[in-house]
mmCIF file of C-alpha atoms in Angstrom:
data_model
loop_
_atom_site.group_PDB
_atom_site.id
_atom_site.type_symbol
_atom_site.label_atom_id
_atom_site.label_comp_id
_atom_site.label_asym_id
_atom_site.label_seq_id
_atom_site.Cartn_x
_atom_site.Cartn_y
_atom_site.Cartn_z
ATOM 1 C CA MET C 223 -0.070 0.116 -0.010
ATOM 2 C CA ASN C 224 1.298 3.072 -0.890
ATOM 3 C CA PHE C 225 -0.021 7.405 -1.824
ATOM 4 C CA LEU C 226 -1.223 6.935 -4.729
ATOM 5 C CA PRO C 227 -5.056 5.895 -3.598
ATOM 6 C CA TYR C 228 -4.682 9.575 -2.107
ATOM 7 C CA LEU C 229 -2.901 10.870 -5.413
ATOM 8 C CA TRP C 230 -6.419 8.649 -7.368
ATOM 9 C CA VAL C 231 -8.836 10.356 -5.290
ATOM 10 C CA LEU C 232 -6.986 14.102 -5.497
ATOM 11 C CA LEU C 233 -7.543 13.714 -9.491
ATOM 12 C CA ALA C 234 -10.963 13.011 -9.013
ATOM 13 C CA ALA C 235 -11.366 15.735 -7.180
ATOM 14 C CA MET C 236 -9.577 18.015 -9.380
ATOM 15 C CA LEU C 237 -11.906 16.497 -12.713
ATOM 16 C CA TRP C 238 -14.951 17.564 -10.335
ATOM 17 C CA GLY C 239 -13.550 20.975 -10.096
ATOM 18 C CA THR C 240 -13.788 22.176 -13.682
ATOM 19 C CA THR C 241 -17.315 20.882 -14.073
ATOM 20 C CA GLY C 242 -17.947 24.883 -13.083
ATOM 21 C CA THR C 243 -15.547 25.855 -15.842
ATOM 22 C CA ALA C 244 -16.655 24.016 -18.158
ATOM 23 C CA GLN C 245 -20.370 24.753 -17.772
ATOM 24 C CA THR C 246 -19.188 28.287 -18.421
ATOM 25 C CA PHE C 247 -18.971 27.661 -21.990
ATOM 26 C CA ILE C 248 -22.463 26.015 -22.373
ATOM 27 C CA ASP C 249 -24.399 29.156 -24.472
ATOM 28 C CA GLY C 250 -27.664 29.900 -23.506
ATOM 29 C CA THR C 251 -30.002 28.417 -20.527
ATOM 30 C CA ALA C 252 -29.351 25.023 -18.945
ATOM 31 C CA HIS C 253 -31.189 23.743 -16.412
ATOM 32 C CA PRO C 254 -28.525 22.377 -13.483
ATOM 33 C CA LEU C 255 -30.706 19.355 -13.030
ATOM 34 C CA THR C 256 -30.663 18.519 -16.375
ATOM 35 C CA ILE C 257 -27.200 18.680 -16.627
ATOM 36 C CA GLY C 258 -26.692 16.745 -13.371
ATOM 37 C CA ALA C 259 -29.062 14.476 -15.112
ATOM 38 C CA LEU C 260 -27.356 13.887 -18.834
ATOM 39 C CA ARG C 261 -23.656 13.559 -17.200
ATOM 40 C CA LEU C 262 -24.697 10.741 -15.106
ATOM 41 C CA SER C 263 -26.179 9.301 -17.501
ATOM 42 C CA ILE C 264 -23.577 9.610 -19.881
ATOM 43 C CA GLY C 265 -21.182 8.672 -17.648
ATOM 44 C CA GLY C 266 -23.025 5.357 -16.225
ATOM 45 C CA PHE C 267 -24.414 4.309 -19.496
ATOM 46 C CA SER C 268 -21.495 4.768 -21.175
ATOM 47 C CA LEU C 269 -18.927 2.700 -18.347
ATOM 48 C CA LEU C 270 -21.846 -0.467 -18.383
ATOM 49 C CA ALA C 271 -21.639 -0.621 -22.096
ATOM 50 C CA PHE C 272 -18.159 -0.752 -21.792
ATOM 51 C CA VAL C 273 -18.294 -3.347 -19.128
ATOM 52 C CA ILE C 274 -20.479 -5.161 -20.914
ATOM 53 C CA TRP C 275 -18.899 -5.749 -24.221
ATOM 54 C CA ALA C 276 -15.727 -6.274 -21.934
ATOM 55 C CA LYS C 277 -17.221 -8.780 -20.524
ATOM 56 C CA THR C 278 -16.265 -7.484 -16.911
ATOM 57 C CA LEU C 279 -19.374 -7.587 -15.230
ATOM 58 C CA ASN C 280 -20.831 -10.519 -13.292
ATOM 59 C CA ALA C 281 -24.085 -9.411 -12.188
ATOM 60 C CA ARG C 282 -24.116 -11.951 -9.683
ATOM 61 C CA THR C 283 -21.498 -10.398 -7.581
ATOM 62 C CA ILE C 284 -23.061 -6.776 -7.687
ATOM 63 C CA PRO C 285 -23.999 -6.169 -3.970
ATOM 64 C CA TRP C 286 -27.880 -4.632 -4.570
ATOM 65 C CA LYS C 287 -28.725 -3.535 -1.478
ATOM 66 C CA ALA C 288 -25.171 -1.231 -1.374
ATOM 67 C CA ALA C 289 -25.468 -0.261 -4.750
ATOM 68 C CA TRP C 290 -29.259 0.612 -4.819
ATOM 69 C CA LEU C 291 -28.262 2.463 -1.425
ATOM 70 C CA SER C 292 -25.180 3.987 -3.504
ATOM 71 C CA ALA C 293 -27.189 5.443 -6.177
ATOM 72 C CA ALA C 294 -29.642 6.870 -4.357
ATOM 73 C CA ALA C 295 -27.270 8.425 -2.405
ATOM 74 C CA MET C 296 -25.414 9.949 -5.854
ATOM 75 C CA ALA C 297 -28.819 10.675 -7.205
ATOM 76 C CA LEU C 298 -30.055 12.489 -4.377
ATOM 77 C CA PHE C 299 -26.992 14.801 -3.853
ATOM 78 C CA GLN C 300 -27.697 16.407 -7.578
ATOM 79 C CA PRO C 301 -31.115 18.208 -6.851
ATOM 80 C CA LEU C 302 -30.125 19.278 -2.906
ATOM 81 C CA PHE C 303 -26.918 20.585 -4.207
ATOM 82 C CA PHE C 304 -28.069 22.576 -7.068
ATOM 83 C CA SER C 305 -31.463 23.801 -5.528
ATOM 84 C CA SER C 306 -29.292 24.676 -2.440
ATOM 85 C CA VAL C 307 -27.431 26.886 -4.452
ATOM 86 C CA GLN C 308 -30.102 28.468 -6.149
ATOM 87 C CA LEU C 309 -31.454 29.569 -3.305
ATOM 88 C CA THR C 310 -28.693 30.837 -1.030
ATOM 89 C CA GLY C 311 -25.591 31.740 -3.830
ATOM 90 C CA ILE C 312 -22.533 29.272 -5.301
ATOM 91 C CA ALA C 313 -20.523 29.992 -2.583
ATOM 92 C CA VAL C 314 -22.751 29.821 0.663
ATOM 93 C CA GLY C 315 -24.177 27.064 -1.119
ATOM 94 C CA THR C 316 -20.526 25.294 -1.667
ATOM 95 C CA VAL C 317 -19.079 25.857 0.934
ATOM 96 C CA VAL C 318 -22.033 23.975 3.333
ATOM 97 C CA ALA C 319 -21.956 21.506 1.246
ATOM 98 C CA ILE C 320 -18.457 20.344 0.519
ATOM 99 C CA GLY C 321 -17.390 21.470 3.874
ATOM 100 C CA SER C 322 -20.051 19.347 5.634
ATOM 101 C CA ALA C 323 -19.150 16.369 3.584
ATOM 102 C CA PRO C 324 -15.843 15.281 5.560
ATOM 103 C CA VAL C 325 -17.264 16.257 9.447
ATOM 104 C CA PHE C 326 -20.436 13.907 8.070
ATOM 105 C CA THR C 327 -18.488 11.144 6.901
ATOM 106 C CA GLY C 328 -16.211 11.131 9.992
ATOM 107 C CA ILE C 329 -19.491 11.048 12.069
ATOM 108 C CA LEU C 330 -21.291 8.099 10.576
ATOM 109 C CA GLU C 331 -17.725 6.313 10.265
ATOM 110 C CA TRP C 332 -17.819 6.557 13.904
ATOM 111 C CA THR C 333 -21.290 5.886 14.519
ATOM 112 C CA PHE C 334 -22.096 2.710 12.985
ATOM 113 C CA PHE C 335 -18.194 1.114 12.157
ATOM 114 C CA LYS C 336 -17.042 2.662 15.798
ATOM 115 C CA LYS C 337 -14.112 4.177 13.604
ATOM 116 C CA ASN C 338 -12.171 6.751 15.728
ATOM 117 C CA PRO C 339 -11.322 9.603 13.579
ATOM 118 C CA ASP C 340 -7.204 9.946 14.033
ATOM 119 C CA ARG C 341 -5.561 13.025 14.970
ATOM 120 C CA ILE C 342 -4.187 13.466 11.029
ATOM 121 C CA TRP C 343 -7.691 13.441 9.647
ATOM 122 C CA MET C 344 -8.965 16.100 12.193
ATOM 123 C CA ILE C 345 -6.145 17.944 12.029
ATOM 124 C CA ALA C 346 -6.134 17.958 8.224
ATOM 125 C CA THR C 347 -9.916 18.254 7.738
ATOM 126 C CA ALA C 348 -9.840 21.649 10.088
ATOM 127 C CA CYS C 349 -7.555 23.198 8.236
ATOM 128 C CA ALA C 350 -9.610 22.188 4.493
ATOM 129 C CA ILE C 351 -12.821 23.049 5.774
ATOM 130 C CA ALA C 352 -11.594 26.649 7.348
ATOM 131 C CA GLY C 353 -9.850 26.720 3.993
ATOM 132 C CA CYS C 354 -12.917 27.142 2.104
ATOM 133 C CA PHE C 355 -14.754 29.384 4.592
ATOM 134 C CA LEU C 356 -12.095 31.603 3.582
ATOM 135 C CA LEU C 357 -11.831 31.035 -0.257
ATOM 136 C CA PHE C 358 -15.635 31.323 -0.724
ATOM 137 C CA ALA C 359 -16.018 34.315 2.004
ATOM 138 C CA ASN C 360 -17.406 36.733 0.264
ATOM 139 C CA THR C 361 -19.688 39.322 3.192
ATOM 140 C CA GLU C 362 -20.958 41.766 0.584
ATOM 141 C CA SER C 363 -22.858 39.879 -1.956
ATOM 142 C CA ALA C 364 -23.662 36.238 0.346
ATOM 143 C CA THR C 365 -27.442 35.625 0.730
ATOM 144 C CA ILE C 366 -27.662 33.335 3.428
ATOM 145 C CA ASP C 367 -31.108 31.303 2.883
ATOM 146 C CA SER C 368 -31.739 29.321 5.834
ATOM 147 C CA PHE C 369 -33.919 26.528 3.455
ATOM 148 C CA GLY C 370 -31.123 26.618 1.355
ATOM 149 C CA VAL C 371 -28.042 26.302 4.050
ATOM 150 C CA LEU C 372 -30.434 22.957 4.938
ATOM 151 C CA LEU C 373 -30.858 21.709 1.248
ATOM 152 C CA ALA C 374 -26.920 22.105 1.126
ATOM 153 C CA LEU C 375 -26.657 20.060 4.527
ATOM 154 C CA GLY C 376 -28.401 17.609 2.790
ATOM 155 C CA ALA C 377 -25.983 17.454 -0.035
ATOM 156 C CA GLY C 378 -22.859 16.795 2.221
ATOM 157 C CA LEU C 379 -24.694 14.341 4.123
ATOM 158 C CA SER C 380 -25.895 12.719 0.574
ATOM 159 C CA PHE C 381 -21.993 12.773 -0.718
ATOM 160 C CA ALA C 382 -20.577 11.488 2.544
ATOM 161 C CA GLY C 383 -23.131 8.863 3.001
ATOM 162 C CA TYR C 384 -22.134 7.939 -1.104
ATOM 163 C CA ALA C 385 -18.565 7.527 -0.175
ATOM 164 C CA ILE C 386 -19.371 5.194 2.434
ATOM 165 C CA VAL C 387 -21.996 3.033 1.487
ATOM 166 C CA SER C 388 -20.159 2.232 -2.282
ATOM 167 C CA LYS C 389 -17.129 1.174 -0.557
ATOM 168 C CA SER C 390 -19.441 -2.244 0.463
ATOM 169 C CA VAL C 391 -20.015 -2.173 -3.070
ATOM 170 C CA LEU C 392 -16.350 -1.764 -3.865
ATOM 171 C CA GLN C 393 -15.073 -5.055 -1.579
ATOM 172 C CA ALA C 394 -17.208 -6.637 -3.986
ATOM 173 C CA MET C 395 -16.556 -5.638 -7.417
ATOM 174 C CA GLU C 396 -13.869 -4.072 -9.580
ATOM 175 C CA ALA C 397 -13.518 0.065 -9.532
ATOM 176 C CA VAL C 398 -15.077 0.426 -12.987
ATOM 177 C CA PRO C 399 -18.402 -2.172 -13.192
ATOM 178 C CA ALA C 400 -19.062 -0.526 -9.567
ATOM 179 C CA VAL C 401 -18.887 3.156 -10.709
ATOM 180 C CA ALA C 402 -21.008 1.702 -13.661
ATOM 181 C CA VAL C 403 -23.521 0.167 -11.617
ATOM 182 C CA ILE C 404 -24.146 2.695 -9.272
ATOM 183 C CA PHE C 405 -24.440 5.191 -12.042
ATOM 184 C CA SER C 406 -26.381 3.822 -14.215
ATOM 185 C CA LEU C 407 -29.147 3.029 -11.098
ATOM 186 C CA SER C 408 -28.456 6.873 -10.037
ATOM 187 C CA ALA C 409 -28.875 7.701 -13.296
ATOM 188 C CA LEU C 410 -32.491 6.404 -13.377
ATOM 189 C CA PHE C 411 -33.263 8.339 -10.341
ATOM 190 C CA LEU C 412 -32.731 11.693 -12.430
ATOM 191 C CA LEU C 413 -33.618 10.613 -15.873
ATOM 192 C CA PRO C 414 -37.478 11.415 -15.092
ATOM 193 C CA PHE C 415 -36.519 15.359 -14.915
ATOM 194 C CA LEU C 416 -35.376 15.283 -18.622
ATOM 195 C CA LEU C 417 -39.065 14.758 -19.498
ATOM 196 C CA PHE C 418 -39.933 17.900 -17.685
ATOM 197 C CA LEU C 419 -37.376 20.646 -18.303
ATOM 198 C CA ASP C 420 -35.969 21.969 -21.665
ATOM 199 C CA LEU C 421 -33.364 19.699 -23.107
ATOM 200 C CA THR C 422 -32.968 22.409 -26.318
ATOM 201 C CA TYR C 423 -29.751 23.495 -25.780
ATOM 202 C CA ILE C 424 -27.907 20.294 -26.386
ATOM 203 C CA GLN C 425 -28.442 19.955 -30.313
ATOM 204 C CA ALA C 426 -25.454 23.096 -30.407
ATOM 205 C CA PRO C 427 -22.481 21.561 -31.317
ATOM 206 C CA GLN C 428 -20.413 23.085 -28.781
ATOM 207 C CA ASN C 429 -22.678 22.999 -25.382
ATOM 208 C CA LEU C 430 -22.931 18.801 -26.364
ATOM 209 C CA GLY C 431 -19.288 18.978 -26.157
ATOM 210 C CA VAL C 432 -19.300 20.288 -22.742
ATOM 211 C CA ILE C 433 -21.957 17.627 -21.914
ATOM 212 C CA LEU C 434 -20.148 14.604 -23.187
ATOM 213 C CA TYR C 435 -16.845 15.790 -20.916
ATOM 214 C CA LEU C 436 -18.875 16.608 -17.763
ATOM 215 C CA GLY C 437 -20.060 12.772 -18.656
ATOM 216 C CA ILE C 438 -17.103 11.320 -19.708
ATOM 217 C CA ALA C 439 -13.800 13.335 -17.963
ATOM 218 C CA ALA C 440 -15.669 14.553 -14.784
ATOM 219 C CA THR C 441 -18.158 11.927 -14.329
ATOM 220 C CA GLY C 442 -17.286 8.304 -15.189
ATOM 221 C CA LEU C 443 -13.196 8.769 -15.365
ATOM 222 C CA SER C 444 -13.464 11.108 -12.414
ATOM 223 C CA TYR C 445 -15.691 8.120 -10.535
ATOM 224 C CA ILE C 446 -13.500 5.795 -11.854
ATOM 225 C CA LEU C 447 -10.531 7.662 -9.537
ATOM 226 C CA PHE C 448 -12.075 8.439 -6.939
ATOM 227 C CA SER C 449 -13.185 4.901 -6.736
ATOM 228 C CA THR C 450 -10.284 3.369 -6.966
ATOM 229 C CA GLY C 451 -8.409 5.321 -4.082
ATOM 230 C CA LEU C 452 -11.333 4.841 -1.968
ATOM 231 C CA LYS C 453 -10.923 1.083 -2.564
ATOM 232 C CA GLN C 454 -7.658 1.684 -0.080
ATOM 233 C CA ILE C 455 -8.293 4.284 2.346
ATOM 234 C CA ALA C 456 -10.469 5.873 4.656
ATOM 235 C CA SER C 457 -13.870 6.945 3.529
ATOM 236 C CA SER C 458 -13.531 9.700 6.096
ATOM 237 C CA SER C 459 -9.780 10.776 4.565
ATOM 238 C CA ALA C 460 -10.873 10.568 1.204
ATOM 239 C CA VAL C 461 -13.813 13.222 1.345
ATOM 240 C CA THR C 462 -11.479 15.094 3.515
ATOM 241 C CA LEU C 463 -9.365 14.823 0.258
ATOM 242 C CA SER C 464 -12.546 15.676 -2.479
ATOM 243 C CA LEU C 465 -11.686 19.621 -0.935
ATOM 244 C CA ALA C 466 -9.316 19.643 -3.526
ATOM 245 C CA GLU C 467 -12.187 20.133 -5.541
ATOM 246 C CA PRO C 468 -13.438 23.862 -4.594
ATOM 247 C CA LEU C 469 -9.947 24.475 -5.000
ATOM 248 C CA THR C 470 -9.787 23.691 -8.099
ATOM 249 C CA ALA C 471 -12.955 25.276 -9.134
ATOM 250 C CA SER C 472 -11.143 28.905 -8.002
ATOM 251 C CA LEU C 473 -8.181 27.979 -9.370
ATOM 252 C CA LEU C 474 -9.499 27.824 -13.056
ATOM 253 C CA GLY C 475 -11.302 30.557 -12.080
ATOM 254 C CA VAL C 476 -8.391 33.162 -12.158
ATOM 255 C CA LEU C 477 -6.462 31.351 -14.997
ATOM 256 C CA VAL C 478 -9.581 30.531 -17.617
ATOM 257 C CA VAL C 479 -13.180 32.538 -16.680
ATOM 258 C CA GLY C 480 -11.174 35.785 -15.767
ATOM 259 C CA GLU C 481 -12.575 36.001 -12.249
ATOM 260 C CA THR C 482 -10.175 37.852 -9.123
ATOM 261 C CA LEU C 483 -9.499 36.158 -5.872
ATOM 262 C CA SER C 484 -9.238 38.988 -2.401
ATOM 263 C CA GLY C 485 -6.467 38.060 -0.092
ATOM 264 C CA THR C 486 -8.700 36.321 1.954
ATOM 265 C CA ALA C 487 -9.258 33.463 -0.395
ATOM 266 C CA TRP C 488 -6.058 33.254 -0.980
ATOM 267 C CA SER C 489 -5.825 32.690 2.549
ATOM 268 C CA GLY C 490 -8.158 30.189 1.987
ATOM 269 C CA VAL C 491 -5.899 28.749 -0.689
ATOM 270 C CA PHE C 492 -3.558 28.175 1.034
ATOM 271 C CA LEU C 493 -5.091 26.467 4.099
ATOM 272 C CA LEU C 494 -6.777 23.983 1.820
ATOM 273 C CA LEU C 495 -3.092 22.944 0.478
ATOM 274 C CA CYS C 496 -2.273 22.720 4.129
ATOM 275 C CA GLY C 497 -4.885 20.493 4.699
ATOM 276 C CA ILE C 498 -4.760 18.287 1.794
ATOM 277 C CA LEU C 499 -0.755 18.036 2.150
ATOM 278 C CA VAL C 500 -0.888 17.186 5.871
ATOM 279 C CA LEU C 501 -3.511 14.436 5.016
ATOM 280 C CA THR C 502 -1.535 12.812 2.368
ATOM 281 C CA LEU C 503 2.346 13.451 2.966
ATOM 282 C CA ALA C 504 1.594 12.226 6.893
ATOM 283 C CA LYS C 505 -0.592 8.723 5.792
ATOM 284 C CA LYS C 506 2.283 8.171 3.205
ATOM 285 C CA LYS C 507 4.646 8.716 5.897
ATOM 286 C CA THR C 508 2.799 6.515 8.739
ATOM 287 C CA ILE C 509 2.128 4.078 5.987
ATOM 288 C CA GLY C 510 6.219 3.696 5.626
ATOM 289 C CA LYS C 511 6.768 3.229 9.095
ATOM 290 C CA LYS C 512 4.434 0.504 9.265
ATOM 291 C CA THR C 513 5.941 -1.295 6.218
ATOM 292 C CA ALA C 514 8.846 -1.138 7.949
ATOM 293 C CA SER C 515 7.953 -2.148 11.256
ATOM 294 C CA ASN C 516 7.311 -5.175 9.596
#
């Protein structure tokens, strides 16, 4: 065992962090729920077709209960997160949802699996969450909507639930078939939204290209990486590392979209990096000591 699982999760989070920038290239109005439904459908069904073609999927090995629960958690995350952002803004909604996920994961692991959070995780999570709040701090324009915050907390809990329950699926299956099954099932939950919401925007080649990128790279590939790492590290550590998502989104906003960050926001970037480095390097050192002692 080495630090590579942490790297896979970091790469996955960085891919997730590209979604906001990618959506800025969509020409016209696109409802967030249709984007969520399409990206899950493309990512899930394309992977499902691949594993069936490659004959790497064995339906008898699928832990169906855990797979359906994981799919439901991921499907629930989409409307909760996008609705919270609409109600209370991108900054507050993102901070509450993504920042609360590591805390919920640690609590769920402690409650149901009796796994006490270690000191490394607590330090890294504290740094990362503090960094998130500083990164998105904008007291002049932030509008706090209590129901929106509640929905964002629900989104954080949903992602934490996905990370924990999907680990049971990954214990019985390889990462690619597991992601294919979970996201195909998850897409089934959201497909009804496509019957009622406007989809004409995908007729434009540029918009279709963005949706394909979101489905294949920012969903299919990213969750394969996340699941590959999740098989070998604790769910709480994986979810803390996923806080690299807002870090990536912010940096891309500056470098690609042309946004500007205040000094406070750059302090948040620094704290996020500290949290990620503490978790990856400290865990690598711990693993190295255990290997040497054996």
